[in-house]
Amino acid sequence: PPSNPNEEDGDIGRVISYWFDGDFSELLSNRWFVQPNSAAQRALDTHIASAFGVLLQRAERGELCSSWQTPRGRLALILLLDQFSRHVHRDARERVDQNDTRALALATALLASGAEHELALAHLVFALMPLRHAPTVERLETVLRHVGAAESRSEAELRLLARFRKQTTLRLLHLQGGQGDPDDILEQPDLEAQMAQDGAADSPLAKSVAAFLSEEAGVCWRGPGAKLAPQGRPGGGGGGGGGDAA
């Protein structure tokens, strides 16, 4: 009988949630990379077979409906055939190999569609895993290329997040006590360096800086845009053998 799309969507979410939800360190040690031949591994095998064995059988028979052809659906199918299969068929290597072939086709289709850009980083790792399980030079190079692209994407996202945090903090300071810049929002670059500097040299801060440089370093500063010069030789343009003051 045809599958129920609503039921299939629920199963997709159930597979993805089981594999990725929770504390990252717990997932690493207790789900993704469990100690081989341990009691924890045997318990995980039993649980996955009980919770997902029937769904895996349907995937193996090709019974899952078209809703599984979305990026999330393909990811869930890859998890079933590439990961869950290893737990359910622990002692049946031929079944695992058959499912690896199916998972490889799904991973290849997902990458060909460009949908890997829609996946979170942890999701991408497991979407690429079938290429690792059927390694060739070309496949491993493909994995590394996508990992490199994801790293660049992650760095850019972290820079955006840092800027968003900074501007949000400034807005919070402004609301709490008049500090910060209420107009310095994420979409606006910092343009202070491009603003007119007329009268800057006469400001109290500039006069204090000029006095400090003169007294402590023997340097004369004549305002924005001017070069620093030793006392008694302003302008920095005379002859002589010495260089500019450091």
PDB file of N, CA, C and O in Angstrom, residues 58-104:
ATOM      1  N   ARG A  58      11.880  -1.321   5.427  1.00  0.00           N
ATOM      2  CA  ARG A  58      11.131  -0.615   4.383  1.00  0.00           C
ATOM      3  C   ARG A  58      12.088   0.142   3.465  1.00  0.00           C
ATOM      4  O   ARG A  58      11.879   0.202   2.243  1.00  0.00           O
ATOM      5  N   ALA A  59      13.132   0.750   4.044  1.00  0.00           N
ATOM      6  CA  ALA A  59      14.119   1.441   3.217  1.00  0.00           C
ATOM      7  C   ALA A  59      14.841   0.456   2.308  1.00  0.00           C
ATOM      8  O   ALA A  59      15.091   0.743   1.129  1.00  0.00           O
ATOM      9  N   GLU A  60      15.160  -0.714   2.833  1.00  0.00           N
ATOM     10  CA  GLU A  60      15.861  -1.729   2.044  1.00  0.00           C
ATOM     11  C   GLU A  60      14.997  -2.229   0.887  1.00  0.00           C
ATOM     12  O   GLU A  60      15.510  -2.569  -0.187  1.00  0.00           O
ATOM     13  N   ARG A  61      13.695  -2.257   1.096  1.00  0.00           N
ATOM     14  CA  ARG A  61      12.779  -2.712   0.041  1.00  0.00           C
ATOM     15  C   ARG A  61      12.363  -1.587  -0.896  1.00  0.00           C
ATOM     16  O   ARG A  61      11.613  -1.804  -1.846  1.00  0.00           O
ATOM     17  N   GLY A  62      12.822  -0.375  -0.642  1.00  0.00           N
ATOM     18  CA  GLY A  62      12.485   0.763  -1.486  1.00  0.00           C
ATOM     19  C   GLY A  62      11.049   1.216  -1.350  1.00  0.00           C
ATOM     20  O   GLY A  62      10.470   1.748  -2.300  1.00  0.00           O
ATOM     21  N   GLU A  63      10.453   1.044  -0.187  1.00  0.00           N
ATOM     22  CA  GLU A  63       9.039   1.337   0.002  1.00  0.00           C
ATOM     23  C   GLU A  63       8.753   2.766   0.457  1.00  0.00           C
ATOM     24  O   GLU A  63       7.583   3.139   0.547  1.00  0.00           O
ATOM     25  N   LEU A  64       9.782   3.528   0.798  1.00  0.00           N
ATOM     26  CA  LEU A  64       9.536   4.855   1.351  1.00  0.00           C
ATOM     27  C   LEU A  64       9.146   5.813   0.233  1.00  0.00           C
ATOM     28  O   LEU A  64       9.685   5.770  -0.874  1.00  0.00           O
ATOM     29  N   CYS A  65       8.213   6.702   0.535  1.00  0.00           N
ATOM     30  CA  CYS A  65       7.603   7.534  -0.513  1.00  0.00           C
ATOM     31  C   CYS A  65       8.481   8.718  -0.887  1.00  0.00           C
ATOM     32  O   CYS A  65       9.569   8.919  -0.356  1.00  0.00           O
ATOM     33  N   SER A  66       7.967   9.548  -1.787  1.00  0.00           N
ATOM     34  CA  SER A  66       8.767  10.625  -2.385  1.00  0.00           C
ATOM     35  C   SER A  66       9.181  11.690  -1.384  1.00  0.00           C
ATOM     36  O   SER A  66      10.103  12.458  -1.652  1.00  0.00           O
ATOM     37  N   SER A  67       8.510  11.787  -0.234  1.00  0.00           N
ATOM     38  CA  SER A  67       8.886  12.805   0.745  1.00  0.00           C
ATOM     39  C   SER A  67      10.298  12.579   1.268  1.00  0.00           C
ATOM     40  O   SER A  67      10.925  13.488   1.804  1.00  0.00           O
ATOM     41  N   TRP A  68      10.824  11.377   1.082  1.00  0.00           N
ATOM     42  CA  TRP A  68      12.184  11.076   1.511  1.00  0.00           C
ATOM     43  C   TRP A  68      13.213  11.545   0.482  1.00  0.00           C
ATOM     44  O   TRP A  68      14.414  11.373   0.702  1.00  0.00           O
ATOM     45  N   GLN A  69      12.787  12.158  -0.611  1.00  0.00           N
ATOM     46  CA  GLN A  69      13.718  12.653  -1.623  1.00  0.00           C
ATOM     47  C   GLN A  69      14.085  14.112  -1.407  1.00  0.00           C
ATOM     48  O   GLN A  69      14.807  14.707  -2.212  1.00  0.00           O
ATOM     49  N   THR A  70      13.603  14.710  -0.313  1.00  0.00           N
ATOM     50  CA  THR A  70      14.069  16.041   0.086  1.00  0.00           C
ATOM     51  C   THR A  70      15.455  15.897   0.719  1.00  0.00           C
ATOM     52  O   THR A  70      15.885  14.780   1.053  1.00  0.00           O
ATOM     53  N   PRO A  71      16.191  17.001   0.893  1.00  0.00           N
ATOM     54  CA  PRO A  71      17.498  16.885   1.566  1.00  0.00           C
ATOM     55  C   PRO A  71      17.414  16.208   2.931  1.00  0.00           C
ATOM     56  O   PRO A  71      18.234  15.344   3.253  1.00  0.00           O
ATOM     57  N   ARG A  72      16.412  16.572   3.741  1.00  0.00           N
ATOM     58  CA  ARG A  72      16.265  15.929   5.049  1.00  0.00           C
ATOM     59  C   ARG A  72      15.892  14.457   4.900  1.00  0.00           C
ATOM     60  O   ARG A  72      16.373  13.603   5.658  1.00  0.00           O
ATOM     61  N   GLY A  73      15.038  14.161   3.937  1.00  0.00           N
ATOM     62  CA  GLY A  73      14.656  12.775   3.712  1.00  0.00           C
ATOM     63  C   GLY A  73      15.831  11.927   3.272  1.00  0.00           C
ATOM     64  O   GLY A  73      16.017  10.797   3.742  1.00  0.00           O
ATOM     65  N   ARG A  74      16.641  12.459   2.365  1.00  0.00           N
ATOM     66  CA  ARG A  74      17.827  11.717   1.919  1.00  0.00           C
ATOM     67  C   ARG A  74      18.809  11.524   3.064  1.00  0.00           C
ATOM     68  O   ARG A  74      19.426  10.456   3.199  1.00  0.00           O
ATOM     69  N   LEU A  75      18.963  12.550   3.898  1.00  0.00           N
ATOM     70  CA  LEU A  75      19.839  12.410   5.055  1.00  0.00           C
ATOM     71  C   LEU A  75      19.332  11.297   5.965  1.00  0.00           C
ATOM     72  O   LEU A  75      20.120  10.463   6.439  1.00  0.00           O
ATOM     73  N   ALA A  76      18.023  11.263   6.220  1.00  0.00           N
ATOM     74  CA  ALA A  76      17.454  10.217   7.076  1.00  0.00           C
ATOM     75  C   ALA A  76      17.662   8.836   6.466  1.00  0.00           C
ATOM     76  O   ALA A  76      17.986   7.874   7.176  1.00  0.00           O
ATOM     77  N   LEU A  77      17.476   8.711   5.152  1.00  0.00           N
ATOM     78  CA  LEU A  77      17.710   7.429   4.486  1.00  0.00           C
ATOM     79  C   LEU A  77      19.175   7.014   4.575  1.00  0.00           C
ATOM     80  O   LEU A  77      19.487   5.828   4.790  1.00  0.00           O
ATOM     81  N   ILE A  78      20.074   7.972   4.414  1.00  0.00           N
ATOM     82  CA  ILE A  78      21.500   7.669   4.540  1.00  0.00           C
ATOM     83  C   ILE A  78      21.798   7.158   5.947  1.00  0.00           C
ATOM     84  O   ILE A  78      22.542   6.182   6.132  1.00  0.00           O
ATOM     85  N   LEU A  79      21.220   7.806   6.956  1.00  0.00           N
ATOM     86  CA  LEU A  79      21.432   7.351   8.331  1.00  0.00           C
ATOM     87  C   LEU A  79      20.918   5.929   8.525  1.00  0.00           C
ATOM     88  O   LEU A  79      21.599   5.086   9.139  1.00  0.00           O
ATOM     89  N   LEU A  80      19.732   5.650   7.998  1.00  0.00           N
ATOM     90  CA  LEU A  80      19.172   4.307   8.120  1.00  0.00           C
ATOM     91  C   LEU A  80      20.073   3.265   7.459  1.00  0.00           C
ATOM     92  O   LEU A  80      20.413   2.234   8.064  1.00  0.00           O
ATOM     93  N   LEU A  81      20.472   3.530   6.225  1.00  0.00           N
ATOM     94  CA  LEU A  81      21.171   2.522   5.426  1.00  0.00           C
ATOM     95  C   LEU A  81      22.667   2.459   5.728  1.00  0.00           C
ATOM     96  O   LEU A  81      23.281   1.389   5.598  1.00  0.00           O
ATOM     97  N   ASP A  82      23.254   3.580   6.130  1.00  0.00           N
ATOM     98  CA  ASP A  82      24.699   3.622   6.344  1.00  0.00           C
ATOM     99  C   ASP A  82      25.077   3.443   7.814  1.00  0.00           C
ATOM    100  O   ASP A  82      26.100   2.832   8.112  1.00  0.00           O
ATOM    101  N   GLN A  83      24.268   3.957   8.731  1.00  0.00           N
ATOM    102  CA  GLN A  83      24.599   3.904  10.154  1.00  0.00           C
ATOM    103  C   GLN A  83      23.757   2.862  10.910  1.00  0.00           C
ATOM    104  O   GLN A  83      24.295   1.952  11.530  1.00  0.00           O
ATOM    105  N   PHE A  84      22.440   3.016  10.844  1.00  0.00           N
ATOM    106  CA  PHE A  84      21.578   2.109  11.607  1.00  0.00           C
ATOM    107  C   PHE A  84      21.751   0.669  11.132  1.00  0.00           C
ATOM    108  O   PHE A  84      21.651  -0.272  11.916  1.00  0.00           O
ATOM    109  N   SER A  85      21.996   0.498   9.842  1.00  0.00           N
ATOM    110  CA  SER A  85      22.204  -0.839   9.287  1.00  0.00           C
ATOM    111  C   SER A  85      23.363  -1.554   9.977  1.00  0.00           C
ATOM    112  O   SER A  85      23.317  -2.774  10.206  1.00  0.00           O
ATOM    113  N   ARG A  86      24.396  -0.830  10.334  1.00  0.00           N
ATOM    114  CA  ARG A  86      25.557  -1.438  10.985  1.00  0.00           C
ATOM    115  C   ARG A  86      25.216  -1.956  12.379  1.00  0.00           C
ATOM    116  O   ARG A  86      25.869  -2.882  12.877  1.00  0.00           O
ATOM    117  N   HIS A  87      24.241  -1.355  13.024  1.00  0.00           N
ATOM    118  CA  HIS A  87      23.803  -1.820  14.333  1.00  0.00           C
ATOM    119  C   HIS A  87      22.824  -2.984  14.209  1.00  0.00           C
ATOM    120  O   HIS A  87      22.906  -3.954  14.960  1.00  0.00           O
ATOM    121  N   VAL A  88      21.899  -2.877  13.272  1.00  0.00           N
ATOM    122  CA  VAL A  88      20.881  -3.924  13.106  1.00  0.00           C
ATOM    123  C   VAL A  88      21.502  -5.195  12.527  1.00  0.00           C
ATOM    124  O   VAL A  88      21.164  -6.315  12.935  1.00  0.00           O
ATOM    125  N   HIS A  89      22.432  -5.040  11.581  1.00  0.00           N
ATOM    126  CA  HIS A  89      23.035  -6.189  10.892  1.00  0.00           C
ATOM    127  C   HIS A  89      24.487  -6.378  11.338  1.00  0.00           C
ATOM    128  O   HIS A  89      25.380  -6.602  10.517  1.00  0.00           O
ATOM    129  N   ARG A  90      24.733  -6.299  12.631  1.00  0.00           N
ATOM    130  CA  ARG A  90      26.096  -6.364  13.154  1.00  0.00           C
ATOM    131  C   ARG A  90      26.835  -7.616  12.667  1.00  0.00           C
ATOM    132  O   ARG A  90      28.023  -7.567  12.363  1.00  0.00           O
ATOM    133  N   ASP A  91      26.144  -8.729  12.582  1.00  0.00           N
ATOM    134  CA  ASP A  91      26.789  -9.994  12.220  1.00  0.00           C
ATOM    135  C   ASP A  91      26.423 -10.457  10.802  1.00  0.00           C
ATOM    136  O   ASP A  91      26.552 -11.640  10.480  1.00  0.00           O
ATOM    137  N   ALA A  92      25.948  -9.517   9.982  1.00  0.00           N
ATOM    138  CA  ALA A  92      25.557  -9.883   8.612  1.00  0.00           C
ATOM    139  C   ALA A  92      26.218  -8.901   7.648  1.00  0.00           C
ATOM    140  O   ALA A  92      25.584  -7.959   7.148  1.00  0.00           O
ATOM    141  N   ARG A  93      27.507  -9.113   7.382  1.00  0.00           N
ATOM    142  CA  ARG A  93      28.281  -8.164   6.597  1.00  0.00           C
ATOM    143  C   ARG A  93      27.703  -7.961   5.204  1.00  0.00           C
ATOM    144  O   ARG A  93      27.738  -6.855   4.657  1.00  0.00           O
ATOM    145  N   GLU A  94      27.138  -9.017   4.613  1.00  0.00           N
ATOM    146  CA  GLU A  94      26.585  -8.888   3.262  1.00  0.00           C
ATOM    147  C   GLU A  94      25.437  -7.886   3.238  1.00  0.00           C
ATOM    148  O   GLU A  94      25.318  -7.092   2.291  1.00  0.00           O
ATOM    149  N   ARG A  95      24.610  -7.889   4.281  1.00  0.00           N
ATOM    150  CA  ARG A  95      23.498  -6.928   4.340  1.00  0.00           C
ATOM    151  C   ARG A  95      24.033  -5.508   4.487  1.00  0.00           C
ATOM    152  O   ARG A  95      23.498  -4.565   3.874  1.00  0.00           O
ATOM    153  N   VAL A  96      25.069  -5.350   5.285  1.00  0.00           N
ATOM    154  CA  VAL A  96      25.673  -4.027   5.458  1.00  0.00           C
ATOM    155  C   VAL A  96      26.232  -3.522   4.132  1.00  0.00           C
ATOM    156  O   VAL A  96      26.025  -2.367   3.749  1.00  0.00           O
ATOM    157  N   ASP A  97      26.918  -4.396   3.396  1.00  0.00           N
ATOM    158  CA  ASP A  97      27.497  -3.999   2.114  1.00  0.00           C
ATOM    159  C   ASP A  97      26.409  -3.605   1.114  1.00  0.00           C
ATOM    160  O   ASP A  97      26.572  -2.624   0.355  1.00  0.00           O
ATOM    161  N   GLN A  98      25.315  -4.324   1.098  1.00  0.00           N
ATOM    162  CA  GLN A  98      24.208  -3.990   0.202  1.00  0.00           C
ATOM    163  C   GLN A  98      23.648  -2.606   0.531  1.00  0.00           C
ATOM    164  O   GLN A  98      23.359  -1.795  -0.364  1.00  0.00           O
ATOM    165  N   ASN A  99      23.498  -2.341   1.820  1.00  0.00           N
ATOM    166  CA  ASN A  99      22.972  -1.037   2.229  1.00  0.00           C
ATOM    167  C   ASN A  99      23.980   0.079   2.002  1.00  0.00           C
ATOM    168  O   ASN A  99      23.602   1.229   1.743  1.00  0.00           O
ATOM    169  N   ASP A 100      25.270  -0.238   2.082  1.00  0.00           N
ATOM    170  CA  ASP A 100      26.289   0.766   1.750  1.00  0.00           C
ATOM    171  C   ASP A 100      26.142   1.222   0.300  1.00  0.00           C
ATOM    172  O   ASP A 100      26.309   2.412  -0.012  1.00  0.00           O
ATOM    173  N   THR A 101      25.848   0.279  -0.584  1.00  0.00           N
ATOM    174  CA  THR A 101      25.661   0.622  -1.999  1.00  0.00           C
ATOM    175  C   THR A 101      24.468   1.552  -2.163  1.00  0.00           C
ATOM    176  O   THR A 101      24.522   2.542  -2.918  1.00  0.00           O
ATOM    177  N   ARG A 102      23.384   1.266  -1.471  1.00  0.00           N
ATOM    178  CA  ARG A 102      22.196   2.136  -1.534  1.00  0.00           C
ATOM    179  C   ARG A 102      22.504   3.514  -0.954  1.00  0.00           C
ATOM    180  O   ARG A 102      22.108   4.543  -1.518  1.00  0.00           O
ATOM    181  N   ALA A 103      23.202   3.540   0.166  1.00  0.00           N
ATOM    182  CA  ALA A 103      23.522   4.820   0.810  1.00  0.00           C
ATOM    183  C   ALA A 103      24.453   5.659  -0.060  1.00  0.00           C
ATOM    184  O   ALA A 103      24.317   6.889  -0.126  1.00  0.00           O
ATOM    185  N   LEU A 104      25.393   5.008  -0.735  1.00  0.00           N
ATOM    186  CA  LEU A 104      26.311   5.728  -1.615  1.00  0.00           C
ATOM    187  C   LEU A 104      25.549   6.418  -2.742  1.00  0.00           C
ATOM    188  O   LEU A 104      25.842   7.574  -3.084  1.00  0.00           O
TER     189      LEU A 104
END
